[in-house]
Short mmCIF file of C-alpha atoms in Angstrom, two decimals:
data_model
loop_
_atom_site.label_atom_id
_atom_site.label_comp_id
_atom_site.label_asym_id
_atom_site.label_seq_id
_atom_site.Cartn_x
_atom_site.Cartn_y
_atom_site.Cartn_z
CA MET A 872 132.89 56.25 155.27
CA ASN A 873 132.99 59.54 157.12
CA ALA A 874 135.91 60.75 155.04
CA LEU A 875 134.03 59.91 151.85
CA ALA A 876 131.03 61.86 153.10
CA LEU A 877 133.22 64.86 153.76
CA VAL A 878 134.81 64.57 150.33
CA SER A 879 131.47 64.28 148.59
CA GLN A 880 130.15 67.22 150.58
CA LEU A 881 133.06 69.49 149.67
CA GLY A 882 133.26 68.05 146.16
CA GLY A 883 129.57 68.77 145.63
CA VAL A 884 130.02 72.44 146.47
CA VAL A 885 133.16 72.77 144.33
CA LEU A 886 131.42 71.00 141.46
CA ALA A 887 128.42 73.31 141.69
CA VAL A 888 130.60 76.42 141.79
CA ALA A 889 132.69 75.17 138.89
CA LEU A 890 129.83 73.97 136.70
CA ALA A 891 127.46 76.91 137.20
CA PRO A 892 129.13 79.14 134.55
CA LEU A 893 129.14 76.20 132.15
CA LEU A 894 125.37 75.80 132.56
CA ALA A 895 124.90 79.52 131.92
CA GLY A 896 127.09 79.25 128.82
CA TRP A 897 125.16 76.22 127.59
CA VAL A 898 121.80 77.99 127.98
CA ALA A 899 123.14 81.04 126.14
CA GLN A 900 124.48 78.82 123.38
CA CYS A 901 121.17 76.95 122.96
CA ARG A 902 119.30 80.24 122.87
CA ALA A 903 121.60 81.55 120.17
CA TRP A 904 121.11 78.40 118.08
CA LEU A 905 117.35 78.56 118.41
CA GLN A 906 117.32 82.20 117.39
CA SER A 907 119.70 81.42 114.47
CA ARG A 908 122.42 83.66 115.72
CA SER A 909 126.03 82.50 115.81
CA ALA A 910 126.47 81.10 119.30
CA PRO A 911 128.94 82.46 121.85
CA SER A 912 131.56 80.06 123.18
CA LEU A 913 130.50 77.61 125.83
CA LEU A 914 133.33 78.94 127.97
CA LEU A 915 132.39 82.61 127.62
CA PRO A 916 131.19 82.88 131.25
CA TYR A 917 134.58 81.65 132.48
CA ARG A 918 136.35 84.22 130.32
CA THR A 919 134.02 86.92 131.63
CA LEU A 920 134.92 85.91 135.18
CA ARG A 921 138.65 85.98 134.41
CA LYS A 922 138.37 89.39 132.80
CA LEU A 923 136.37 90.81 135.70
CA PHE A 924 138.68 89.40 138.38
CA ARG A 925 141.69 91.03 136.71
CA LYS A 926 140.20 94.50 136.65
CA ASP A 927 140.40 97.10 139.38
CA ALA A 928 137.18 97.68 141.22
CA ALA A 929 135.63 101.13 141.07
CA LEU A 930 133.37 102.11 143.92
CA ALA A 931 131.01 105.03 144.24
CA THR A 932 132.24 107.56 146.79
CA GLN A 933 129.13 107.26 148.90
CA ALA A 934 129.20 103.45 148.96
CA SER A 935 128.85 102.01 152.47
CA PRO A 936 130.57 98.84 153.73
CA LEU A 937 127.32 97.03 152.99
CA PHE A 938 127.84 97.66 149.30
CA ARG A 939 131.28 96.02 149.45
CA ALA A 940 130.10 93.11 151.59
CA ALA A 941 126.99 92.26 149.58
CA PRO A 942 128.67 90.33 146.72
CA TYR A 943 130.46 88.08 149.20
CA ALA A 944 127.27 87.53 151.20
CA VAL A 945 125.27 86.70 148.06
CA PHE A 946 127.91 84.33 146.74
CA GLY A 947 128.28 82.73 150.18
CA ALA A 948 124.54 82.16 150.47
CA MET A 949 124.42 80.51 147.05
CA ALA A 950 127.42 78.28 147.78
CA THR A 951 125.86 77.23 151.11
CA ALA A 952 122.66 76.44 149.28
CA ALA A 953 124.64 74.26 146.88
CA ALA A 954 126.00 72.39 149.90
CA ILE A 955 122.58 71.23 151.07
CA ILE A 956 121.07 70.29 147.72
CA PRO A 957 121.78 66.64 146.89
CA SER A 958 122.90 67.12 143.31
CA VAL A 959 125.35 64.20 143.10
CA THR A 960 124.89 62.14 146.27
CA THR A 961 122.40 61.97 149.12
CA ASP A 962 125.23 61.47 151.60
CA LEU A 963 125.55 65.11 152.64
CA PRO A 964 126.43 65.73 156.29
CA LEU A 965 125.41 69.39 156.00
CA ALA A 966 121.98 68.55 154.63
CA ARG A 967 121.02 67.26 158.06
CA VAL A 968 121.61 70.72 159.50
CA ALA A 969 119.42 72.63 157.07
CA ASP A 970 116.26 71.38 155.38
CA ALA A 971 114.55 72.69 152.27
CA ILE A 972 112.78 75.48 154.18
CA ALA A 973 116.16 76.79 155.30
CA LEU A 974 117.16 76.62 151.66
CA VAL A 975 114.36 79.01 150.73
CA GLY A 976 115.61 81.19 153.59
CA LEU A 977 119.11 81.21 152.10
CA PHE A 978 117.77 82.39 148.77
CA ALA A 979 115.83 85.10 150.60
CA THR A 980 118.98 86.22 152.44
CA ALA A 981 120.82 86.63 149.16
CA ARG A 982 117.90 88.60 147.77
CA VAL A 983 117.79 90.96 150.75
CA PHE A 984 121.52 91.66 150.50
CA ILE A 985 121.49 92.37 146.80
CA ALA A 986 118.41 94.59 147.10
CA LEU A 987 119.94 96.58 149.99
CA ALA A 988 123.20 96.99 148.09
CA ALA A 989 121.26 98.22 145.07
CA MET A 990 119.55 100.89 147.16
CA ASP A 991 122.78 101.76 148.96
CA ILE A 992 124.25 103.92 146.21
CA GLY A 993 121.02 105.83 145.81
CA THR A 994 120.73 105.78 142.04
CA VAL A 995 117.28 105.64 140.54
CA PHE A 996 117.91 102.42 138.64
CA GLY A 997 119.25 100.60 141.66
CA SER A 998 116.28 101.32 143.89
CA MET A 999 113.81 100.68 141.07
CA GLY A 1000 115.40 97.32 140.38
CA ALA A 1001 115.47 96.49 144.09
CA ARG A 1002 111.80 97.23 144.49
CA ARG A 1003 110.88 95.16 141.46
CA GLU A 1004 113.06 92.30 142.68
CA MET A 1005 111.36 92.37 146.07
CA MET A 1006 107.96 92.32 144.39
CA ILE A 1007 108.89 89.29 142.30
CA GLY A 1008 110.52 87.69 145.32
CA PHE A 1009 107.59 87.97 147.65
CA LEU A 1010 105.35 86.40 145.03
CA ALA A 1011 107.75 83.65 144.02
CA GLU A 1012 108.77 82.54 147.50
CA PRO A 1013 105.38 81.22 148.67
CA ALA A 1014 105.00 79.45 145.33
CA LEU A 1015 108.37 77.76 145.80
CA LEU A 1016 107.44 76.77 149.34
CA MET A 1017 104.16 75.28 148.13
CA VAL A 1018 106.04 73.27 145.50
CA LEU A 1019 108.34 71.96 148.22
CA PHE A 1020 105.35 71.18 150.46
CA ASN A 1021 104.07 68.89 147.70
CA ALA A 1022 107.18 66.78 148.02
CA PHE A 1023 107.20 67.04 151.83
CA LEU A 1024 103.66 65.76 152.00
CA MET A 1025 104.47 62.84 149.75
CA PHE A 1026 107.55 61.63 151.58
CA GLY A 1027 106.87 62.95 155.07
CA SER A 1028 110.12 64.84 155.41
CA THR A 1029 111.48 68.30 154.80
CA ALA A 1030 115.00 67.07 154.07
CA LEU A 1031 115.90 66.90 150.39
CA PRO A 1032 118.05 63.71 150.69
CA THR A 1033 115.11 61.86 152.26
CA ILE A 1034 112.88 62.92 149.37
CA VAL A 1035 115.42 61.63 146.85
CA LYS A 1036 115.76 58.40 148.78
CA GLY A 1037 111.97 58.04 148.92
CA THR A 1038 111.66 58.22 145.15
CA LEU A 1039 114.67 55.99 144.46
CA ASP A 1040 113.56 53.30 146.91
CA ALA A 1041 110.01 53.07 145.58
CA ASP A 1042 109.67 49.81 143.71
CA GLY A 1043 108.39 50.28 140.21
CA LEU A 1044 107.38 53.51 138.58
CA THR A 1045 104.81 55.50 140.53
CA LEU A 1046 103.16 58.38 138.76
CA HIS A 1047 102.20 61.25 141.00
CA PRO A 1048 99.68 63.60 139.39
CA SER A 1049 100.31 66.13 142.14
CA LEU A 1050 103.96 66.32 141.13
CA ALA A 1051 102.88 67.29 137.62
CA PHE A 1052 101.21 70.38 139.06
CA ALA A 1053 104.20 71.05 141.28
CA GLY A 1054 106.53 70.62 138.29
CA VAL A 1055 104.76 73.22 136.19
CA ALA A 1056 104.66 75.59 139.16
CA PHE A 1057 108.34 74.99 139.82
CA VAL A 1058 109.34 75.84 136.26
CA MET A 1059 107.37 79.08 136.52
CA VAL A 1060 109.10 79.97 139.79
CA LEU A 1061 112.48 79.07 138.30
CA LEU A 1062 111.90 81.41 135.36
CA ALA A 1063 110.85 84.25 137.65
CA GLU A 1064 113.55 83.79 140.25
CA ASN A 1065 116.41 83.53 137.79
CA ALA A 1066 115.44 86.61 135.81
CA ARG A 1067 114.46 84.55 132.78
CA ILE A 1068 112.36 85.69 129.89
CA PRO A 1069 108.68 85.87 130.75
CA ILE A 1070 109.60 88.02 133.75
CA ASP A 1071 113.01 89.52 133.06
CA ASN A 1072 115.56 89.29 130.29
CA PRO A 1073 119.11 88.48 131.40
CA GLY A 1074 120.56 89.73 128.15
CA THR A 1075 119.09 93.22 128.03
CA HIS A 1076 120.00 96.62 129.35
CA LEU A 1077 116.79 98.32 128.34
CA GLU A 1078 115.93 100.59 131.26
CA VAL A 1079 112.21 100.16 131.50
CA THR A 1080 112.18 96.39 131.62
CA MET A 1081 115.24 95.17 133.45
CA ILE A 1082 115.11 93.94 137.02
CA HIS A 1083 118.20 92.01 137.94
CA GLU A 1084 120.58 93.98 135.72
CA SER A 1085 119.48 97.33 137.08
CA MET A 1086 120.40 96.25 140.60
CA VAL A 1087 123.97 95.39 139.71
CA LEU A 1088 124.70 98.35 137.45
CA GLU A 1089 126.95 100.01 140.05
CA TYR A 1090 129.16 96.97 140.52
CA SER A 1091 132.43 96.43 138.71
CA ALA A 1092 135.38 94.07 138.57
CA ARG A 1093 135.59 91.38 141.29
CA HIS A 1094 132.31 92.44 142.90
CA LEU A 1095 130.48 92.14 139.61
CA ALA A 1096 132.21 88.84 138.96
CA LEU A 1097 130.96 87.45 142.26
CA ILE A 1098 127.44 88.73 141.66
CA GLU A 1099 127.33 87.21 138.18
CA TRP A 1100 128.78 83.96 139.44
CA ALA A 1101 126.23 83.89 142.24
CA SER A 1102 123.37 84.36 139.80
CA TRP A 1103 124.65 81.51 137.64
CA LEU A 1104 125.01 79.43 140.77
CA LYS A 1105 121.41 80.27 141.64
CA LEU A 1106 120.25 78.90 138.30
CA PHE A 1107 122.35 75.80 138.89
CA ASN A 1108 120.86 75.38 142.37
CA TYR A 1109 117.35 75.75 141.08
CA ALA A 1110 118.02 73.16 138.38
CA CYS A 1111 119.36 70.78 141.04
CA ILE A 1112 116.34 71.35 143.29
CA GLY A 1113 114.20 70.48 140.29
CA PHE A 1114 116.17 67.27 139.75
CA THR A 1115 115.88 66.22 143.39
CA LEU A 1116 112.12 66.77 143.40
CA PHE A 1117 111.11 65.50 139.98
CA VAL A 1118 113.87 63.43 138.31
CA PRO A 1119 116.11 62.09 141.09
CA TRP A 1120 117.30 59.11 139.05
CA GLY A 1121 121.06 59.03 138.81
CA ILE A 1122 121.77 60.60 142.18
CA ALA A 1123 124.10 58.28 144.08
CA PRO A 1124 122.64 56.69 147.22
CA ARG A 1125 124.39 56.75 150.58
CA THR A 1126 126.07 53.41 149.97
CA ALA A 1127 127.68 54.32 146.65
CA GLY A 1128 131.45 54.16 146.34
CA PRO A 1129 133.73 56.53 144.39
CA LEU A 1130 132.76 54.88 141.11
CA GLY A 1131 129.10 55.42 141.85
CA LEU A 1132 129.81 59.07 142.52
CA LEU A 1133 131.53 59.44 139.14
CA LEU A 1134 128.54 57.86 137.43
CA ALA A 1135 126.27 60.26 139.32
CA ILE A 1136 128.30 63.21 138.02
CA VAL A 1137 127.84 61.95 134.46
CA TRP A 1138 124.10 61.68 135.12
CA LEU A 1139 124.05 65.20 136.52
CA LEU A 1140 125.80 66.56 133.42
CA ALA A 1141 123.33 64.81 131.14
CA LYS A 1142 120.36 66.14 133.10
CA LEU A 1143 121.80 69.65 133.15
CA ALA A 1144 122.31 69.55 129.38
CA VAL A 1145 118.67 68.58 128.85
CA ALA A 1146 117.39 71.13 131.39
CA GLY A 1147 119.46 73.91 129.84
CA ALA A 1148 118.15 73.12 126.37
CA VAL A 1149 114.55 73.04 127.65
CA LEU A 1150 115.08 76.37 129.40
CA ALA A 1151 116.40 77.87 126.17
CA VAL A 1152 113.34 76.58 124.28
CA ILE A 1153 110.97 78.07 126.86
CA GLU A 1154 112.79 81.39 126.69
CA THR A 1155 112.69 81.40 122.91
CA VAL A 1156 109.01 80.60 122.46
CA SER A 1157 107.66 82.93 125.11
CA ALA A 1158 107.44 86.70 125.05
CA LYS A 1159 108.43 88.90 127.93
CA LEU A 1160 105.47 89.85 130.09
CA ARG A 1161 104.71 93.37 131.17
CA ILE A 1162 105.89 93.86 134.72
CA PHE A 1163 102.28 94.23 135.89
CA ARG A 1164 101.49 90.79 134.50
CA ALA A 1165 104.17 89.23 136.70
CA PRO A 1166 101.85 88.91 139.75
CA GLU A 1167 99.39 87.06 137.52
CA PHE A 1168 102.10 84.69 136.32
CA LEU A 1169 103.34 83.97 139.82
CA SER A 1170 99.91 83.65 141.40
CA MET A 1171 99.23 81.04 138.72
CA ALA A 1172 102.37 79.21 139.88
CA PHE A 1173 101.26 79.43 143.51
CA LEU A 1174 97.77 78.17 142.75
CA LEU A 1175 99.08 75.29 140.65
CA ALA A 1176 101.25 74.21 143.55
CA VAL A 1177 98.29 74.42 145.95
CA LEU A 1178 96.21 72.44 143.45
CA GLY A 1179 98.93 69.82 143.50
CA LEU A 1180 98.52 69.53 147.26
CA LEU A 1181 94.75 69.22 146.91
CA VAL A 1182 95.00 66.61 144.17
CA HIS A 1183 97.42 64.64 146.30
CA LEU A 1184 95.00 64.69 149.22
CA LEU A 1185 92.08 63.68 146.98
CA LEU A 1186 93.73 60.90 145.03
CA GLN A 1187 95.77 59.29 147.79
CA SER A 1188 92.96 59.23 150.34
CA MET B 179 101.89 55.44 153.55
CA MET B 180 99.62 54.96 150.56
CA PRO B 181 98.06 51.88 149.02
CA PRO B 182 99.90 50.62 145.94
CA LEU B 183 97.99 51.50 142.81
CA ASN B 184 98.36 49.78 139.50
CA LEU B 185 99.76 51.61 136.53
CA VAL B 186 96.42 52.11 134.77
CA THR B 187 94.87 53.82 137.77
CA GLN B 188 97.90 56.01 138.09
CA LEU B 189 97.72 56.94 134.42
CA LEU B 190 94.05 57.79 134.82
CA HIS B 191 94.87 59.98 137.79
CA VAL B 192 97.52 61.77 135.75
CA LEU B 193 95.06 62.33 132.90
CA ALA B 194 92.45 63.61 135.33
CA ALA B 195 95.01 65.98 136.80
CA GLY B 196 95.85 67.12 133.27
CA LEU B 197 92.18 67.85 132.65
CA LEU B 198 92.07 69.99 135.78
CA MET B 199 95.24 71.80 134.77
CA ILE B 200 93.81 72.60 131.34
CA SER B 201 90.65 73.92 133.00
CA PHE B 202 92.73 76.24 135.13
CA SER B 203 94.74 77.51 132.19
CA MET B 204 91.46 78.17 130.36
CA LEU B 205 90.39 80.25 133.33
CA ALA B 206 93.58 82.29 133.11
CA GLN B 207 93.68 82.57 129.31
CA ARG B 208 92.87 85.93 127.72
CA ARG B 209 93.08 85.08 124.04
CA THR B 210 90.06 83.44 122.45
CA ARG B 211 92.15 81.55 119.92
CA ARG B 212 94.26 79.95 122.64
CA LEU B 213 91.08 79.07 124.53
CA ILE B 214 89.86 77.08 121.55
CA VAL B 215 93.20 75.29 121.32
CA LEU B 216 92.98 74.45 125.01
CA LEU B 217 89.47 73.13 124.48
CA ALA B 218 90.80 70.83 121.77
CA TRP B 219 93.53 69.62 124.16
CA GLN B 220 90.88 68.91 126.76
CA GLY B 221 89.22 66.74 124.14
CA VAL B 222 92.50 64.89 123.54
CA VAL B 223 92.91 64.14 127.26
CA LEU B 224 89.27 63.07 127.44
CA THR B 225 89.74 60.69 124.51
CA ALA B 226 92.82 59.17 126.11
CA SER B 227 91.11 58.63 129.45
CA THR B 228 88.02 57.13 127.83
CA LEU B 229 90.18 54.76 125.79
CA LEU B 230 92.09 53.77 128.89
CA VAL B 231 88.87 52.99 130.79
CA ALA B 232 87.59 51.08 127.77
CA VAL B 233 90.73 48.94 127.60
CA THR B 234 90.80 48.18 131.31
CA ALA B 235 87.11 47.50 131.76
CA HIS B 236 86.72 45.73 128.36
CA LEU B 237 83.72 47.83 127.40
CA GLN B 238 82.84 47.87 123.72
CA HIS B 239 80.72 50.99 123.72
CA LEU B 240 83.40 53.11 125.37
CA TYR B 241 85.57 52.63 122.27
CA TYR B 242 82.82 54.19 120.21
CA SER B 243 82.43 57.10 122.56
CA ALA B 244 86.20 57.65 122.56
CA ALA B 245 86.15 57.81 118.78
CA LEU B 246 83.16 60.13 118.94
CA THR B 247 85.01 62.38 121.38
CA LEU B 248 88.04 62.45 119.14
CA ILE B 249 86.09 63.45 116.06
CA GLU B 250 83.67 65.83 117.70
CA LYS B 251 85.66 67.53 120.42
CA VAL B 252 89.16 67.52 119.06
CA TRP B 253 88.49 68.21 115.42
CA LEU B 254 84.95 69.34 114.56
CA MET B 255 84.05 71.70 117.39
CA PRO B 256 87.34 73.66 117.49
CA TRP B 257 87.26 73.85 113.72
CA ILE B 258 83.74 75.32 113.72
CA LEU B 259 84.67 77.76 116.48
CA LEU B 260 87.85 78.89 114.73
CA ARG B 261 85.90 79.37 111.51
CA LEU B 262 83.29 81.37 113.36
CA MET B 263 86.02 83.53 114.87
CA ARG B 264 87.50 84.21 111.48
CA ARG B 265 84.12 85.02 109.98
CA LEU B 266 83.20 87.33 112.83
CA GLY B 267 86.62 88.94 112.81
CA ILE B 268 87.21 88.69 116.55
CA GLU B 269 90.82 88.07 117.39
CA GLY B 270 91.72 90.39 120.25
CA ASP B 271 91.85 89.88 123.99
CA SER B 272 88.65 89.07 125.79
CA ASP B 273 89.07 90.61 129.15
CA PRO B 274 87.45 88.81 132.04
CA LEU B 275 85.15 90.75 134.36
CA VAL B 276 87.25 90.04 137.44
CA ASN B 277 91.04 90.22 137.46
CA ILE B 278 92.71 86.90 136.90
CA PRO B 279 94.42 86.29 140.29
CA THR B 280 91.07 86.78 142.03
CA LEU B 281 89.42 84.50 139.52
CA MET B 282 92.04 81.84 140.21
CA LEU B 283 91.49 82.13 143.95
CA VAL B 284 87.75 81.68 143.48
CA GLY B 285 88.55 78.73 141.23
CA LEU B 286 90.70 77.21 143.95
CA GLY B 287 87.83 77.58 146.41
CA LEU B 288 85.57 75.79 143.92
CA VAL B 289 88.08 72.96 143.59
CA ILE B 290 88.15 72.48 147.36
CA PHE B 291 84.35 72.54 147.40
CA ALA B 292 84.13 69.98 144.60
CA PHE B 293 86.68 67.68 146.24
CA GLY B 294 84.82 67.84 149.55
CA LEU B 295 81.54 67.15 147.80
CA ALA B 296 82.89 64.17 145.88
CA GLN B 297 84.55 62.48 148.83
CA PRO B 298 81.47 60.70 150.27
CA ILE B 299 80.09 59.85 146.81
CA SER B 300 83.29 58.33 145.48
CA SER B 301 83.67 56.14 148.54
CA LEU B 302 80.42 54.42 147.47
CA ALA B 303 81.52 53.78 143.89
CA THR B 304 83.36 50.65 142.84
CA THR B 305 84.94 51.60 139.51
CA VAL B 306 88.70 51.91 139.03
CA THR B 307 88.33 55.60 138.48
CA ARG B 308 86.13 56.58 141.40
CA GLN B 309 88.62 58.98 142.92
CA THR B 310 88.58 61.16 139.84
CA LEU B 311 84.94 62.16 140.41
CA GLY B 312 86.13 65.11 142.49
CA ILE B 313 88.28 66.31 139.62
CA ALA B 314 85.41 65.91 137.16
CA MET B 315 83.17 68.02 139.38
CA ALA B 316 85.91 70.61 139.76
CA VAL B 317 86.21 70.80 135.96
CA ILE B 318 82.45 71.36 135.66
CA LEU B 319 82.45 74.10 138.30
CA LEU B 320 85.51 75.81 136.80
CA ALA B 321 83.81 75.87 133.40
CA PHE B 322 80.76 77.41 135.09
CA LEU B 323 83.01 80.05 136.62
CA MET B 324 84.53 80.75 133.24
CA MET B 325 81.10 81.30 131.72
CA ILE B 326 80.17 83.67 134.52
CA ALA B 327 83.40 85.64 134.41
CA ARG B 328 83.52 86.29 130.67
CA HIS B 329 81.33 88.70 128.85
CA LYS B 330 81.95 87.75 125.24
CA ALA B 331 79.52 85.36 123.65
CA VAL B 332 82.20 83.15 122.08
CA THR B 333 84.06 82.57 125.34
CA GLN B 334 80.82 81.71 127.07
CA VAL B 335 80.14 79.04 124.48
CA ILE B 336 83.65 77.68 125.03
CA GLY B 337 82.87 77.54 128.75
CA PHE B 338 79.71 75.64 127.96
CA LEU B 339 81.62 73.09 125.91
CA ALA B 340 84.24 72.72 128.62
CA MET B 341 81.43 72.04 131.07
CA GLU B 342 80.15 69.26 128.84
CA ASN B 343 83.66 67.83 128.80
CA GLY B 344 83.60 67.75 132.59
CA LEU B 345 80.21 66.02 132.62
CA PHE B 346 81.43 63.43 130.15
CA PHE B 347 84.48 62.77 132.28
CA ALA B 348 82.29 62.45 135.38
CA ALA B 349 80.16 59.89 133.52
CA THR B 350 83.11 57.77 132.43
CA SER B 351 84.83 57.96 135.76
CA THR B 352 81.89 56.95 137.93
CA THR B 353 79.68 54.67 135.89
CA TYR B 354 81.83 53.69 132.89
CA GLY B 355 79.97 56.07 130.65
CA MET B 356 76.36 56.64 129.77
CA PRO B 357 74.37 54.36 127.47
CA MET B 358 75.31 54.80 123.83
CA VAL B 359 71.96 56.31 122.86
CA VAL B 360 72.26 59.03 125.49
CA GLU B 361 75.82 59.78 124.49
CA LEU B 362 74.98 60.04 120.80
CA GLY B 363 72.07 62.30 121.69
CA ILE B 364 74.26 64.61 123.72
CA ALA B 365 76.91 64.74 121.02
CA LEU B 366 74.32 65.66 118.42
CA ASP B 367 72.75 68.23 120.76
CA LEU B 368 76.11 69.88 121.30
CA LEU B 369 76.81 70.01 117.61
CA VAL B 370 73.43 71.54 116.83
CA GLY B 371 73.93 73.85 119.80
CA VAL B 372 77.19 75.14 118.42
CA PHE B 373 75.58 75.75 115.04
CA ILE B 374 72.72 77.67 116.64
CA PHE B 375 75.16 79.63 118.77
CA GLY B 376 76.98 80.55 115.58
CA ILE B 377 73.79 81.92 114.07
CA PHE B 378 73.11 83.76 117.32
CA PHE B 379 76.53 85.37 117.19
CA PHE B 380 75.76 86.88 113.83
CA GLN B 381 72.35 88.04 115.02
CA ILE B 382 73.76 89.61 118.18
CA ARG B 383 76.46 91.37 116.24
CA GLU B 384 74.01 92.65 113.69
CA GLN B 385 71.74 94.06 116.40
CA PHE B 386 74.34 95.55 118.73
CA ASP B 387 77.51 95.87 116.64
CA SER B 388 79.36 93.87 119.29
CA LEU B 389 79.49 90.43 120.80
CA ASP B 390 79.62 91.83 124.32
CA LEU B 391 76.64 90.31 126.10
CA HIS B 392 76.28 93.29 128.40
CA GLN B 393 74.68 95.04 125.48
CA LEU B 394 71.77 92.63 125.84
CA GLU B 395 70.94 94.00 129.28
CA ALA B 396 69.98 97.43 127.99
CA LEU B 397 66.42 97.75 126.77
CA LYS B 398 65.78 99.22 123.38
CA GLU B 399 64.30 102.69 123.54
CA ASP B 400 61.90 102.68 120.64
#
């Protein structure tokens, strides 16, 4: 039993790290189809990684050790986050160590590192991107916490596996209106945090609008590869947080054997395919907001999440 | 942790929550055209909730009022408003007086106020939908806020209609709807109201060359 838990824990992290580029490729492919362009290969992100890892890294002469360390720190934070999100099974020994609030902290750590590294070189773009990222971050983080509080309030726990278990164990289908609010808020936070279209465009290098891309302009080769991989992993993590909170069906319970785990992986792939397609649709139908509209967008997300809490308190009383 | 609720009650709660969500997006919406679309969606949710109450409580007259809602609020009213917009040639942004995040915060305060207000009342009611009274009151107050915060005549009328939607929802959720005569009267009043508002719009624009109601505050010199 303990060995299986260890395997599923490690396997979960490896699966997340391995599947994250695939999800990014799938979203890019769906976007291309919707915009009637010829789609890039599903495996393009893997090829990008291989190409980047083969190259020699070029560093600016004034780069400090922080600049070199940041990609590893960011990637490490994202991989740790993947370890405590129950994407395949709820039997995660590490999830007992860190709850969902620590998860938000991990995302914040990654953000701080990447912003510091962007300012480290001292180029205009880097510091501009870092400042914008921090602005988006400080607005998105409370909204994400409020979304999580919705689930905490409902199941009386801050641990993600307990929340999944709470939903799976409930007999019959229970509709929670407050989760509808939280769901909309969560999608808004996901779009903002992963540099998706209403806030940022992952595919552009237009100076005046980019946020995430301008922070990583100075990186090359293996550092860039790690940063890119970490940002794909972040999208994957966010998708999995969404699944645990809103559609936990298919996640294997603690008692599941190896076969159950395999089935859970199939479920996860199916859910990721749907989520990626929905993300591509959202990105295609919406226009990019001016940067000064971003606070409005994110305060809307925050207030929707708070409304969810209020509705929960009203309707369940 | 919480009492088990049957599926119908849960569905009603979800619809009520949807109504509240639409109210909030109306508060945040800048474009008049989108506002009208949202108003129509509010009508759709209202129709669904009325139908659901009618089916569960086996009330004949609620079927009629659901049909009335569908025709009047989903089709007729938005159609008239969109036509008016086209005739008046107003398509652009209608900027609210206060910036939107502040407006949303005020709205949130109103929601808390409405929920607190409804708590003692809904504990007295016996209908299946009594807990949604708080949401209905919140919808009414949010529509009020929207009317106060906008300064274009068209958006104020939309706020007025949204307020009526909230009142209608309050009626169905607490007392299984008003008597048919009253409901028909209100529906007719609203319809006539919208027509008169339309005439007013043309008059206001003719007098002041704008639909901005702040122009009405200035006295004419001669």
